[in-house]
Amino acid sequence: MKARLALLAALVTAMAAPAIAAAPAAHADTGIHVSGAKILEADGSNLVLRGTSHPHAWYTHQTSAFAGIKSLGANAVRVVLSGGRWTANDTADVANVVSLCKRNKLICVLENHDTTGYGEQAGAYTLDAAVDYWTSVKSALDGQEDYVIINIGNEPIGNNATTPGWTEATTAAVKRMRAAGFDHALMVDAPNWGQDWRFTMRDNAKAVAAADPDKNTIFSIHMYGVFDTAAEVKSYMQAFQDAGLPLVVGEFGHNHSDGDPDENTIMAEAQARGLGYFGWSWSGNGGGVEYLDQVTGFDASALTSWGERLFNGVNGIRATAVEASIYDDGGDPGDTEKPSTPGKPTASAVTATGATLTWT
């Protein structure tokens, strides 16, 4: 999570950009999937993601966050993971995260944070390395296509030019994920610290969508100081609506070091257009952006002003989130604990035709 200032001329370019052809729908048997600009569940129900990001990679002990986020009305959570830039989240941990999401009836968007700011920030991983991580934990994700969206890499390129560039690197990552056997809906973040102020993702989304053999890629824009006016917010969302491609506001805040995001327009337009959004972030922010905490000390009962706005405000999560249909009709509640071994049976009331058996 980081942002940079937009060029004022960018708005004119965005408004003049040509429409992009709609991508065909994904195979229906892949669980969560895209159809044109919509995100659907396996049964065809519309899925509008509403939630927040939880910094699990740095606070693995804060597992009560999932229940807390659900208690405030969310239908989804975006979970920060690491493959080694920070302490790696291994297969068992990822499986537990998925279980916690399901137990709390949340759609689980898992994101690899290692890629943040690649090309500009020291230590950042490539998208290729992110795919290596997903492959290493694949056994925790197999069969979870109804519940899990894989956000391949968070803010995968900063503001510096990289080789390969965003389009080539993202296309290659999507293809590698499919070749590795991932049938999940995939989410890809924009470059420029997620804010796409050069419009690289907007103008090349068609090529990335077409490169996905499953045609099941969701595009994620992060809205901070670049999106400080209603016109910029509307123009960017409209470009994807015209293109017929699925867009989610993968992160946004009410304030930031690079400017003052127009959170009211972000939330209102997302609601009006049926787009998902995730506020940043639940709790635990540092480095001068503690104001982005939505609750204090991971306590769901201690909402900050930003948390109050996001969850309880106009067009907020509590008023607009609809629980995923997979949890309405016998969906897996996430109980992955094996039953214990029964005790030794004891026979009583033995007759020629039957007996009573009891055991613990």
C-alpha positions in Angstrom: 0.0 0.0 0.0 1.7 3.1 -1.3 0.7 5.9 -3.7 2.0 8.6 -5.9 0.5 11.9 -7.3 -1.3 11.8 -10.6 -0.6 13.9 -13.7 -3.3 16.5 -14.2 -3.4 15.7 -17.9 -4.2 12.1 -17.2 -7.9 12.7 -16.8 -8.2 14.0 -20.4 -6.5 10.9 -21.7 -8.8 8.7 -19.6 -11.9 10.3 -20.9 -10.7 10.0 -24.5 -9.6 6.4 -24.3 -11.3 4.0 -26.7 -13.5 1.2 -25.4 -12.0 -2.3 -25.0 -13.9 -5.3 -26.2 -15.6 -7.4 -23.5 -13.9 -10.7 -22.5 -16.0 -13.9 -22.8 -17.3 -15.6 -19.7 -15.2 -18.1 -17.8 -16.1 -21.8 -17.5 -19.0 -22.1 -15.1 -17.4 -25.0 -13.2 -14.6 -22.9 -11.8 -16.5 -21.5 -8.9 -16.2 -17.8 -8.7 -15.8 -16.5 -12.3 -16.3 -13.5 -14.4 -18.9 -12.8 -17.1 -18.2 -9.6 -19.0 -17.8 -6.9 -16.3 -19.5 -9.0 -13.6 -18.1 -11.3 -11.0 -20.4 -14.3 -10.4 -20.5 -17.3 -8.1 -20.7 -20.9 -9.5 -24.5 -20.8 -9.4 -24.6 -17.6 -11.4 -25.4 -15.3 -8.4 -23.9 -11.8 -8.6 -20.9 -11.3 -6.3 -20.2 -7.7 -5.3 -17.2 -7.9 -3.0 -17.4 -5.7 0.1 -14.8 -5.8 2.8 -11.4 -4.7 4.1 -7.8 -5.9 4.0 -6.4 -7.8 7.0 -2.6 -7.6 7.4 -2.3 -11.3 8.3 1.4 -11.7 7.2 2.5 -9.4 10.0 -0.1 -10.3 12.6 -0.6 -14.0 12.2 -1.9 -14.3 15.8 -4.8 -11.9 15.1 -7.1 -14.6 13.9 -10.1 -13.0 15.6 -10.0 -10.4 12.9 -12.0 -12.6 10.6 -14.9 -12.8 12.9 -14.6 -9.1 13.7 -14.7 -8.1 10.0 -17.8 -10.3 9.5 -19.5 -8.8 12.5 -19.4 -5.4 10.9 -21.2 -6.7 7.8 -18.5 -7.6 5.3 -19.0 -10.4 2.8 -15.3 -10.6 1.9 -11.8 -10.0 3.3 -8.5 -9.4 1.4 -5.8 -11.2 3.3 -2.1 -10.1 3.1 0.3 -13.0 2.7 4.1 -13.2 2.1 6.2 -15.8 0.3 9.5 -14.7 1.9 9.9 -10.9 1.7 8.6 -11.1 5.2 8.1 -14.3 7.3 6.5 -16.7 4.8 3.0 -17.9 5.2 3.3 -21.7 4.6 0.8 -24.2 3.3 -0.7 -24.9 6.7 -1.1 -21.3 7.5 -2.8 -20.5 4.2 -5.1 -23.5 4.7 -6.0 -22.1 8.1 -6.7 -18.6 6.6 -9.1 -20.2 4.1 -10.8 -22.1 6.9 -11.2 -18.9 8.9 -12.8 -17.2 5.9 -15.2 -20.0 5.4 -16.0 -20.4 9.0 -17.0 -16.7 9.1 -18.8 -16.9 5.7 -16.4 -14.5 4.0 -15.1 -14.7 0.4 -11.3 -15.0 0.7 -9.2 -12.8 -1.5 -5.6 -13.9 -0.9 -2.9 -11.5 -2.0 0.9 -11.8 -2.1 2.4 -8.6 -0.7 6.0 -9.4 -1.7 5.7 -7.7 -5.1 4.8 -4.3 -3.7 6.7 -1.5 -5.5 8.9 -3.7 -7.6 11.4 -1.7 -9.6 11.3 1.2 -7.1 11.4 -0.4 -3.7 14.4 -2.4 -2.6 13.6 -6.0 -1.7 10.4 -6.3 -3.8 9.8 -9.5 -5.6 8.8 -10.1 -9.2 5.4 -11.4 -10.3 7.2 -14.5 -11.5 8.4 -15.1 -7.9 4.9 -14.5 -6.7 3.7 -17.4 -8.9 6.4 -19.6 -7.4 4.9 -18.9 -4.0 1.3 -19.7 -5.1 2.5 -22.9 -6.6 4.3 -23.8 -3.3 1.0 -23.5 -1.3 -1.3 -24.9 -4.0 -2.4 -27.9 -2.0 -4.1 -25.4 0.5 -6.1 -23.9 -2.4 -7.1 -26.8 -4.5 -10.9 -27.3 -4.4 -11.5 -23.8 -2.9 -12.6 -22.1 -6.2 -16.0 -21.3 -4.7 -14.5 -19.4 -1.8 -11.1 -18.1 -2.9 -9.9 -15.4 -5.3 -6.1 -15.3 -5.8 -4.7 -11.7 -6.0 -1.4 -12.7 -7.7 0.8 -9.8 -6.5 0.1 -6.6 -4.6 1.0 -3.3 -6.4 3.5 -5.3 -8.5 5.4 -2.3 -10.1 6.2 1.1 -8.7 6.7 4.2 -10.8 10.0 3.2 -12.4 10.1 1.4 -15.8 10.7 -2.3 -15.5 11.5 -5.1 -18.0 9.3 -6.9 -18.6 6.7 -4.2 -18.1 3.3 -4.6 -16.4 1.4 -6.0 -19.3 4.0 -8.6 -20.2 4.8 -9.6 -16.6 1.1 -9.8 -15.7 0.2 -11.8 -18.8 3.1 -14.3 -18.1 2.0 -14.6 -14.4 -1.6 -15.4 -15.4 -0.5 -18.0 -18.0 1.9 -19.6 -15.4 -0.9 -19.8 -12.9 -3.2 -21.6 -15.3 -0.4 -23.9 -16.5 0.2 -24.8 -12.8 -3.4 -26.0 -12.5 -5.1 -23.0 -10.7 -8.8 -22.8 -11.8 -9.5 -19.9 -9.4 -10.6 -16.4 -10.3 -7.4 -14.4 -10.5 -7.1 -10.8 -9.5 -4.3 -8.6 -10.9 -3.2 -5.2 -9.5 -2.3 -2.1 -11.5 1.2 -0.7 -11.6 2.3 2.7 -10.2 1.8 1.4 -6.7 -1.6 0.1 -7.7 -2.9 3.5 -8.8 -2.3 3.2 -12.6 -1.8 7.0 -13.1 -0.1 6.2 -16.4 -3.1 4.1 -17.4 -1.0 1.1 -18.3 -3.6 -1.4 -16.8 -6.6 0.5 -18.2 -5.2 0.5 -21.7 -3.8 -3.0 -21.7 -6.5 -4.9 -19.7 -7.9 -6.3 -22.9 -4.6 -8.1 -23.7 -4.3 -9.5 -20.3 -7.9 -10.7 -20.2 -7.5 -12.4 -23.6 -4.3 -14.2 -22.5 -6.1 -16.0 -19.7 -7.1 -19.4 -21.0 -9.9 -19.5 -18.5 -11.0 -15.9 -19.2 -11.3 -15.5 -15.5 -9.2 -12.4 -14.6 -10.4 -9.5 -12.4 -8.6 -6.1 -12.5 -7.8 -4.3 -9.2 -7.3 -0.5 -8.9 -6.0 1.1 -5.7 -7.5 4.6 -5.1 -5.5 7.0 -3.0 -4.2 10.5 -3.7 -4.4 10.0 -7.5 -8.2 9.7 -7.2 -8.9 12.9 -5.3 -11.7 14.2 -7.5 -15.0 12.7 -8.5 -14.2 13.2 -12.2 -11.1 10.9 -11.9 -12.9 8.2 -10.0 -15.8 8.2 -12.4 -13.6 8.3 -15.5 -11.6 5.3 -14.4 -14.6 3.2 -13.5 -16.4 4.1 -16.7 -13.4 3.0 -18.8 -13.8 -0.6 -17.5 -17.6 -0.5 -17.7 -17.3 0.5 -21.3 -14.8 -2.2 -21.9 -17.0 -4.8 -20.3 -14.2 -5.9 -18.0 -14.4 -6.7 -14.3 -13.0 -4.0 -11.9 -12.6 -4.0 -8.2 -11.3 -1.2 -6.0 -8.8 -3.4 -4.3 -7.7 -0.7 -1.8 -8.7 2.8 -0.9 -8.5 5.1 2.1 -10.1 8.3 3.4 -6.7 10.1 3.4 -3.2 9.5 2.4 0.3 11.0 2.3 0.0 11.7 -1.5 -3.4 13.5 -1.3 -7.0 13.3 -0.1 -8.9 10.4 -1.9 -12.5 11.1 -2.6 -13.8 8.2 -0.6 -17.4 9.4 -0.8 -17.4 9.2 -4.6 -15.4 5.9 -4.6 -18.1 4.3 -2.4 -21.1 5.8 -4.2 -19.9 5.0 -7.7 -18.9 1.5 -6.7 -22.4 0.9 -5.3 -24.1 2.5 -8.3 -22.0 0.4 -10.8 -22.1 -2.8 -8.8 -18.3 -2.8 -8.3 -16.6 -4.4 -5.3 -14.3 -2.5 -2.9 -11.9 -3.2 -0.1 -10.9 -0.4 2.4 -7.3 -0.4 3.7 -7.0 -1.7 6.3 -8.4 -3.4 9.4 -5.6 -2.5 12.0 -1.9 -2.5 12.6 -0.7 0.2 10.2 2.6 1.9 10.9 5.1 4.2 9.3 3.0 7.3 9.6 -0.2 6.0 8.1 -1.8 4.8 11.4 -4.8 6.9 10.4 -5.7 4.2 8.0 -6.6 1.8 10.8 -10.3 1.0 10.8 -10.3 -0.4 14.3 -7.9 0.2 17.2 -5.9 -2.7 18.4 -7.7 -5.2 16.2 -10.8 -4.7 18.3 -14.0 -4.7 16.2 -15.8 -2.7 18.9 -13.3 0.1 18.7 -14.0 1.7 15.3 -11.9 4.7 14.3 -13.5 7.5 12.3 -12.3 5.8 9.1 -13.7 2.5 10.2 -17.0 4.2 11.1 -17.2 5.7 7.6 -16.3 2.5 5.8 -18.5 0.1 7.7 -21.5 2.2 8.9 -21.5 5.3 6.6 -23.5 6.0 3.4 -22.8 3.3 0.8 -20.8 1.6 3.4 -20.2 -2.1 4.0 -23.0 -2.8 6.5 -25.6 -1.2 4.2 -24.5 -2.7 0.9 -22.8 -6.1 1.4 -24.7 -9.2 0.5 -23.4 -12.5 1.8 -22.2 -14.9 -0.8 -24.8 -17.4 -1.9 -22.4 -20.3 -1.4 -23.1 -19.8 2.3 -26.9 -19.7 1.9 -27.7 -23.2 0.8 -25.5 -25.8 2.5 -22.2 -24.3 1.6 -19.1 -25.5 3.4 -19.0 -23.5 6.7 -15.2 -24.1 6.9 -15.1 -26.9 9.5 -11.9 -28.6 8.4 -11.1 -30.3 11.8 -11.0 -34.1 11.6 -13.4 -36.0 14.0 -11.7 -37.5 17.0 -11.3 -41.3 17.3 -14.3 -42.9 19.1 -13.8 -44.8 22.3 -14.1 -48.5 22.7 -17.8 -49.7 22.2 -19.5 -51.4 25.1 -22.4 -53.8 24.5 -25.5 -54.1 26.6 -29.0 -55.5 26.4 -27.7 -58.3 24.3 -30.4 -60.6 22.9 -30.7 -63.1 20.1 -31.8 -60.4 17.7 -29.8 -57.3 18.7 -27.7 -55.4 21.1 -27.2 -51.8 22.3 -23.8 -50.3 21.7 -22.5 -47.2 23.4 -19.2 -45.4 23.1 -17.7 -42.0 23.8 
